[in-house]
CSV table of N, CA, C and O in Angstrom, one decimal:
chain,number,residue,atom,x,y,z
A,1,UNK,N,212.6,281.8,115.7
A,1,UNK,CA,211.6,282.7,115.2
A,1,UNK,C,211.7,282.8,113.7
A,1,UNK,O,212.8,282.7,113.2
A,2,UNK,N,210.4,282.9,112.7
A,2,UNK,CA,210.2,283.0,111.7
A,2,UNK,C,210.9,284.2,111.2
A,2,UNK,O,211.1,285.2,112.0
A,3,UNK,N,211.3,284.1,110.1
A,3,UNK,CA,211.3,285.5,109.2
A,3,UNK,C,210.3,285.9,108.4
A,3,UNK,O,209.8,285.0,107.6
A,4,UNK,N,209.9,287.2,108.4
A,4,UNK,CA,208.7,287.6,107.4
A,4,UNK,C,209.1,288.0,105.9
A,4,UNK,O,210.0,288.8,105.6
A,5,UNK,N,208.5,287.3,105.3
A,5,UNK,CA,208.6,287.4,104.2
A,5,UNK,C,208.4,288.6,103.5
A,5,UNK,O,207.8,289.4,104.3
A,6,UNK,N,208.6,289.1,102.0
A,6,UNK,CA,208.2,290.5,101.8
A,6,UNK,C,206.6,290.1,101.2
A,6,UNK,O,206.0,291.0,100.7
A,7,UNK,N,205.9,288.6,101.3
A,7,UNK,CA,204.9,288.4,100.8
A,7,UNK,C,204.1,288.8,101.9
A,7,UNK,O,203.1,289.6,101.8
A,8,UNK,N,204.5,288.1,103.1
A,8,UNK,CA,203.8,288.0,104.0
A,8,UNK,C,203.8,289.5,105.1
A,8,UNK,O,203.2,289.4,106.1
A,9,UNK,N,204.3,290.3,104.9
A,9,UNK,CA,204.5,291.5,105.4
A,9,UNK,C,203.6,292.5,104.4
A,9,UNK,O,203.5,293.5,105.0
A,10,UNK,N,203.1,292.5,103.2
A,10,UNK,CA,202.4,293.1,102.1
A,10,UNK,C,201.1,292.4,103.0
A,10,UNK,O,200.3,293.3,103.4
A,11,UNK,N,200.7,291.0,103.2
A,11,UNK,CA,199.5,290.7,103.3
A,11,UNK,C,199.3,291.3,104.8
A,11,UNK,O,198.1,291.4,105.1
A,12,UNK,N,199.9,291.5,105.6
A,12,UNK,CA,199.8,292.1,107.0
A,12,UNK,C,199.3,293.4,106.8
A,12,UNK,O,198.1,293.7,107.1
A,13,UNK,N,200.1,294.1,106.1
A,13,UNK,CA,200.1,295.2,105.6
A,13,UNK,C,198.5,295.9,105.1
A,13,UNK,O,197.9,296.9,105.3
A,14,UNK,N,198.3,294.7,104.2
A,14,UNK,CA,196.6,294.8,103.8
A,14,UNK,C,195.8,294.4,104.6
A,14,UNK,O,194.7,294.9,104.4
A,15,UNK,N,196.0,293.8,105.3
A,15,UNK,CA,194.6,293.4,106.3
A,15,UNK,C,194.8,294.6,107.8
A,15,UNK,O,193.9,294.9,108.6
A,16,UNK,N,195.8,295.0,107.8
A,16,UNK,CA,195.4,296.5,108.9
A,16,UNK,C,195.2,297.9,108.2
A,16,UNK,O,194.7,298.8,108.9
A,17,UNK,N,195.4,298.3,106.4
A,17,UNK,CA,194.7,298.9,106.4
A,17,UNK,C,193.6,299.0,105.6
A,17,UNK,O,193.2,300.1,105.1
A,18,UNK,N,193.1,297.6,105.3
A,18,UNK,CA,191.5,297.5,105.4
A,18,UNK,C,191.0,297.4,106.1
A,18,UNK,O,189.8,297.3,105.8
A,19,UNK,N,191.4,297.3,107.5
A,19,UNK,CA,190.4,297.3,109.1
A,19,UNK,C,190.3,299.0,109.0
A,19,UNK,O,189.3,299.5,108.6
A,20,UNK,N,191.4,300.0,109.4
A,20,UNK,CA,191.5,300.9,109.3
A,20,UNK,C,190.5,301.6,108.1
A,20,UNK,O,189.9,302.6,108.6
A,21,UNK,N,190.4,301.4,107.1
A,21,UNK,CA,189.4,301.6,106.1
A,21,UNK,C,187.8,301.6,106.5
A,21,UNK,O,186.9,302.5,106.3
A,22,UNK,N,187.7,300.4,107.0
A,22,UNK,CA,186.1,300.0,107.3
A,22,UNK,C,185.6,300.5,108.7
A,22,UNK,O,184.6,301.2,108.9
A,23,UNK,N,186.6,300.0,109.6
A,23,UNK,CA,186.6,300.6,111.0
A,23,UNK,C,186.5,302.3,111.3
A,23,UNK,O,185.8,302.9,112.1
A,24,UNK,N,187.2,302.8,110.4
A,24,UNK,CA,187.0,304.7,110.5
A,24,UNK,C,187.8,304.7,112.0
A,24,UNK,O,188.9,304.4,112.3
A,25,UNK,N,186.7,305.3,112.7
A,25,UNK,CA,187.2,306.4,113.8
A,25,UNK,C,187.1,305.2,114.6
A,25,UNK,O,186.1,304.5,114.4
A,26,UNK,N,188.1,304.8,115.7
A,26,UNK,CA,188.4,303.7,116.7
A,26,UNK,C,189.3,304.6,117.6
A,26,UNK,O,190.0,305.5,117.2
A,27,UNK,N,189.0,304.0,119.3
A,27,UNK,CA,190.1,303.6,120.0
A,27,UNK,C,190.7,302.9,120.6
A,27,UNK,O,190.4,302.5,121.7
A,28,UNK,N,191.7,302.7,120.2
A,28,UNK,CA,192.4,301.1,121.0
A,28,UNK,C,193.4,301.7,122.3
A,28,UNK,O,194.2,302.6,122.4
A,29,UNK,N,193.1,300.9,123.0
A,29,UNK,CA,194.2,301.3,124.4
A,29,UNK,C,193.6,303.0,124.6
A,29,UNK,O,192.4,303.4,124.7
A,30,UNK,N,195.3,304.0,124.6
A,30,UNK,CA,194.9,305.2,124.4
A,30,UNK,C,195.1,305.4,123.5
A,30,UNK,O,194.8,306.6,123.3
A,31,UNK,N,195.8,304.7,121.9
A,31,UNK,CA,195.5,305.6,120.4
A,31,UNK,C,194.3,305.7,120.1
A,31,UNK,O,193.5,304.8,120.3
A,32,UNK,N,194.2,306.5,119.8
A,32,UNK,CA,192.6,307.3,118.9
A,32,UNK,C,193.1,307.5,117.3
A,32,UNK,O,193.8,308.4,116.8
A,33,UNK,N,192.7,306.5,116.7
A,33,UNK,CA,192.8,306.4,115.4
A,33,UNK,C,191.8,307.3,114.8
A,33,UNK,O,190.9,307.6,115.6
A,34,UNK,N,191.7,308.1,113.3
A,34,UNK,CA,190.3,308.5,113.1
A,34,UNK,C,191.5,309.7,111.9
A,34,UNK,O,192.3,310.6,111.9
A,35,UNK,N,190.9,308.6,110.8
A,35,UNK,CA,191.7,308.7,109.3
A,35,UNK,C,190.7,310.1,108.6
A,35,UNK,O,191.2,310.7,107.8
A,36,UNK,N,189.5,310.4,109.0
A,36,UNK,CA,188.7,311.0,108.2
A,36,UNK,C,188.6,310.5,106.6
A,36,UNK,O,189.3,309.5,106.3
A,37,UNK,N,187.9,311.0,105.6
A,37,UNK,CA,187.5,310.1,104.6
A,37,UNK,C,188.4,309.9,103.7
A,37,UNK,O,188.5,308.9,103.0
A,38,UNK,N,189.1,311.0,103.5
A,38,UNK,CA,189.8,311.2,102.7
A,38,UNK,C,191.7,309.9,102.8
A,38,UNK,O,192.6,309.7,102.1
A,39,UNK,N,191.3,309.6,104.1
A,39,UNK,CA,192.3,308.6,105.1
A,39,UNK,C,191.8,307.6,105.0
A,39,UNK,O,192.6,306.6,104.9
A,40,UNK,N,190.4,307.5,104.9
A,40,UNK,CA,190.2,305.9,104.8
A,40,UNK,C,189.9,305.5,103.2
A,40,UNK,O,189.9,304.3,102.8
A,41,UNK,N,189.7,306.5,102.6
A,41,UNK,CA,190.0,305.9,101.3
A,41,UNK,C,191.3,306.1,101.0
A,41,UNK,O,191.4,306.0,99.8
A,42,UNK,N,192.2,306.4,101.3
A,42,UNK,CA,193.9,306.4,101.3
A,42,UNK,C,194.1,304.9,101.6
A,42,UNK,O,194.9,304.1,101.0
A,43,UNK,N,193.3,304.7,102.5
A,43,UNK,CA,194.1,303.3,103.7
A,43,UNK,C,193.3,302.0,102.6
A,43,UNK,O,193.9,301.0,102.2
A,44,UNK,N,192.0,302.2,102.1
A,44,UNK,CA,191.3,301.1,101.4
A,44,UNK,C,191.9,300.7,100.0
A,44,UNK,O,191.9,299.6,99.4
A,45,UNK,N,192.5,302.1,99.8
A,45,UNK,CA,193.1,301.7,98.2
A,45,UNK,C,195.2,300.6,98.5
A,45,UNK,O,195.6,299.6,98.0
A,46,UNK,N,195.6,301.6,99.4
A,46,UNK,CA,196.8,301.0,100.1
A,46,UNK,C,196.8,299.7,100.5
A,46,UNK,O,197.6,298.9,100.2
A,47,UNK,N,195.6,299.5,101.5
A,47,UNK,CA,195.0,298.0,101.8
A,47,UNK,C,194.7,297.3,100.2
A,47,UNK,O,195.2,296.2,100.5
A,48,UNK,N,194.4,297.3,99.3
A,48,UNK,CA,193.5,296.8,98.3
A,48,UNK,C,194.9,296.3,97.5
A,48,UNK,O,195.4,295.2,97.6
A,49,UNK,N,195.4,297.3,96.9
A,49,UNK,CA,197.2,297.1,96.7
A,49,UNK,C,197.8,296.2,97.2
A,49,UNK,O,198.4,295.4,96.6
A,50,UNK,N,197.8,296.4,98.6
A,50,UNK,CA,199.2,295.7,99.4
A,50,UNK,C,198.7,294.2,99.2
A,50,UNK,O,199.6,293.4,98.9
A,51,UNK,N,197.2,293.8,99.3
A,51,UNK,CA,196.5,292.4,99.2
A,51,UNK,C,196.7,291.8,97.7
A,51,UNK,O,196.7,290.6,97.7
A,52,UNK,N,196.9,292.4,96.6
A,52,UNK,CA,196.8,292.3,95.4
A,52,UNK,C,198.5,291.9,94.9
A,52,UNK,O,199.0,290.9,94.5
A,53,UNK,N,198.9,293.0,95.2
A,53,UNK,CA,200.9,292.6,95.3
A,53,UNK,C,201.3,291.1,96.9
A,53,UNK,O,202.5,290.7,97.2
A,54,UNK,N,200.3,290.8,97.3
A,54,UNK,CA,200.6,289.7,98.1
A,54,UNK,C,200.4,288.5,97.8
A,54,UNK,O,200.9,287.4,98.2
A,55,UNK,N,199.1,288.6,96.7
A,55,UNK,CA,198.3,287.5,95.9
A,55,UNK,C,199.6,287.5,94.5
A,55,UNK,O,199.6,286.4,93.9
A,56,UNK,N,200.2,288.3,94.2
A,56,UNK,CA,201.0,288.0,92.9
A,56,UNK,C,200.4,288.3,92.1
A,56,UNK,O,201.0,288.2,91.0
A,57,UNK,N,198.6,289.1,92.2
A,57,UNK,CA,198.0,289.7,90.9
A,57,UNK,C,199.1,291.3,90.5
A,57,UNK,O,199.3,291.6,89.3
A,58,UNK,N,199.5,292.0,91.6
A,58,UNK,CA,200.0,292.8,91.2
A,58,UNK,C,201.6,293.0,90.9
A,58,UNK,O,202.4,292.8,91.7
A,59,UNK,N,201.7,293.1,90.1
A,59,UNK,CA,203.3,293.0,89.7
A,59,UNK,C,203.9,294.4,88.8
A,59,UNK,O,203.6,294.8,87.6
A,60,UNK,N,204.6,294.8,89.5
A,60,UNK,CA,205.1,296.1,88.6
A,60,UNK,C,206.5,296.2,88.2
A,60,UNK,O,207.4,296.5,88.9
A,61,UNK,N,206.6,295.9,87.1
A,61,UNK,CA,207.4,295.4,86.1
A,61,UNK,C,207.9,296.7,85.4
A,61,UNK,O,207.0,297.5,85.4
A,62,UNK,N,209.0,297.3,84.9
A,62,UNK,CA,209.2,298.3,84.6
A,62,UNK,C,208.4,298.7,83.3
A,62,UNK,O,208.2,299.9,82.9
A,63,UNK,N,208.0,297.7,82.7
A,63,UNK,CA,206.8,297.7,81.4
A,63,UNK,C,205.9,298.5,81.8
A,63,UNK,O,205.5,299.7,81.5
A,64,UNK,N,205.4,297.5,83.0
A,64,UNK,CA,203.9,297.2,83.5
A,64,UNK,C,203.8,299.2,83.8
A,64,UNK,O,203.0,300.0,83.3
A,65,UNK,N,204.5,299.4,84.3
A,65,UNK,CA,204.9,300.8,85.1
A,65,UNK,C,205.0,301.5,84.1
A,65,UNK,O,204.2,302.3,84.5
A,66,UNK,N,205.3,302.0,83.0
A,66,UNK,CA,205.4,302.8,82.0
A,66,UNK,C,204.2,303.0,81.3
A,66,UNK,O,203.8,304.1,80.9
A,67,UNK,N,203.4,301.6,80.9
A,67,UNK,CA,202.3,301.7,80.5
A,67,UNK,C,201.2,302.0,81.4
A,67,UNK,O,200.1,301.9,80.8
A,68,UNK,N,201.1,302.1,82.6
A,68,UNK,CA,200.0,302.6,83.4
A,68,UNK,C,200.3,304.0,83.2
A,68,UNK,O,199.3,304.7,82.8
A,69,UNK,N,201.5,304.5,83.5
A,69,UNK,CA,201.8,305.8,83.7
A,69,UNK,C,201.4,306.8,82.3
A,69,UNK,O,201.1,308.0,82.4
A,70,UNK,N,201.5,306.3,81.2
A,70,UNK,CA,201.3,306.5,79.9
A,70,UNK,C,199.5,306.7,79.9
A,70,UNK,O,198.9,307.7,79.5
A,71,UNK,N,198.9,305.4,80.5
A,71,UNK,CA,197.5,305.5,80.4
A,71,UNK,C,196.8,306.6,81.0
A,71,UNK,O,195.8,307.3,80.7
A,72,UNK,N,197.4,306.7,81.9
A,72,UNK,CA,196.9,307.8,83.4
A,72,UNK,C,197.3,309.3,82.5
A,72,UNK,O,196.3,310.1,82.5
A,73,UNK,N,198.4,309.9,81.9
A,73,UNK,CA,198.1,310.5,81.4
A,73,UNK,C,197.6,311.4,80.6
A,73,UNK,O,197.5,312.6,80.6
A,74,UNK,N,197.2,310.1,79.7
A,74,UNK,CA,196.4,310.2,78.3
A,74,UNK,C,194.9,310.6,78.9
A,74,UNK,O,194.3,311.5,78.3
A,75,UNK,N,194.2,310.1,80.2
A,75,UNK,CA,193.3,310.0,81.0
A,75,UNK,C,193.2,311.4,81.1
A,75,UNK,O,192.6,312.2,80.3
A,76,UNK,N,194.1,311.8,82.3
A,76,UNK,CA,194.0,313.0,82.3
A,76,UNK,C,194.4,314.6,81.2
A,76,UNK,O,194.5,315.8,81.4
A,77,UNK,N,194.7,313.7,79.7
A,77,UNK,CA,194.7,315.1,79.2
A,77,UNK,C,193.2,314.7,78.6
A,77,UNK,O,192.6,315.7,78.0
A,78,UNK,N,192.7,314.0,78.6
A,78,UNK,CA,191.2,313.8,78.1
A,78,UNK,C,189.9,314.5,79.1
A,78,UNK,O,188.8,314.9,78.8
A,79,UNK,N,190.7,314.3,80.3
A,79,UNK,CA,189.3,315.1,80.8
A,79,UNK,C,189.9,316.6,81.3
A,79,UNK,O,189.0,317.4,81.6
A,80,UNK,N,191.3,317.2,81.3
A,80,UNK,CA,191.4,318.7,81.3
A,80,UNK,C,190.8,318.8,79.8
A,80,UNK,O,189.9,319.6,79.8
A,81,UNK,N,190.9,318.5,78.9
A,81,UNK,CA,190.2,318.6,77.8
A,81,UNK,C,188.5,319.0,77.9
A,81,UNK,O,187.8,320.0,77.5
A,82,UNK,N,188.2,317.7,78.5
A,82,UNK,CA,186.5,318.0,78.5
A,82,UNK,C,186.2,319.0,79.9
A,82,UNK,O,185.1,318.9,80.4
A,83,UNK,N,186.8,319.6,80.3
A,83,UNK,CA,186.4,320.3,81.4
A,83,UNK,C,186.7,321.9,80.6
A,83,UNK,O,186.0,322.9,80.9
A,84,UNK,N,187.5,322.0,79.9
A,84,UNK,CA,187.7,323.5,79.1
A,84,UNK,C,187.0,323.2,78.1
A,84,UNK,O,187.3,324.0,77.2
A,85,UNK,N,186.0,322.4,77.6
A,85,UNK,CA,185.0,322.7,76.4
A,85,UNK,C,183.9,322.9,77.3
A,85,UNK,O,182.9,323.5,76.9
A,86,UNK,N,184.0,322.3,78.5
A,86,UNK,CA,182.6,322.0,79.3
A,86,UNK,C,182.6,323.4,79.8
A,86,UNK,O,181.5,324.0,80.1
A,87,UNK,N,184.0,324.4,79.9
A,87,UNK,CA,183.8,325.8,80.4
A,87,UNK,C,183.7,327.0,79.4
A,87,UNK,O,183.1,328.0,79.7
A,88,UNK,N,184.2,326.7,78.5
A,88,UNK,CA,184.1,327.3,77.0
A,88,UNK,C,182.8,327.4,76.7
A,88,UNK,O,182.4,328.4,76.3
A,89,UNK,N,182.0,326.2,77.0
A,89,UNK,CA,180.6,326.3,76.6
A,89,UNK,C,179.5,327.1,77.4
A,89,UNK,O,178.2,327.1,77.2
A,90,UNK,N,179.9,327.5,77.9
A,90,UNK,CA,178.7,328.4,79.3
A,90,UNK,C,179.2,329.4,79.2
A,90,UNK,O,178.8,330.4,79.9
């Protein structure tokens, strides 16, 4: 028997939950799957990821990781920003 790789377990990984994503409310056998939307865009972005870190586009490097987290920040003090001028103003 094969061993799965951690490549090839990431690409598994993304292709059930981009079915789960697209598919929505399913049932197989007796599971009753049914993510609601908020689940299946959970599952599309997790799927989208897992396919991305399987291809080698995604790589998180402790750099790579500091400067996203840096960006995402800065993101979010820019729009609590524009949301207290946007309330300030009314």
């Amino acid at each position: 028997m094969t061993d799965l790789t951690p490549n090839s377990t990431f690409l598994i990984a993304g292709i059930i939950f981009i079915t789960i994503a697209v598919i929505g409310q399913s049932k197989l056998a007796f599971i009753e799957i049914n993510p609601g939307c908020f689940g299946r865009f959970l599952a599309l972005v997790i799927g989208i990821s897992s396919l991305l870190y399987a291809l080698g586009l995604l790589n998180f490097s402790g750099e790579t990781l500091n400067l996203l987290i840096t960006s995402l920040t800065e993101q979010i003090k820019q729009g609590i920003s524009s949301i207290n001028e946007l309330l300030q103003g009314s």
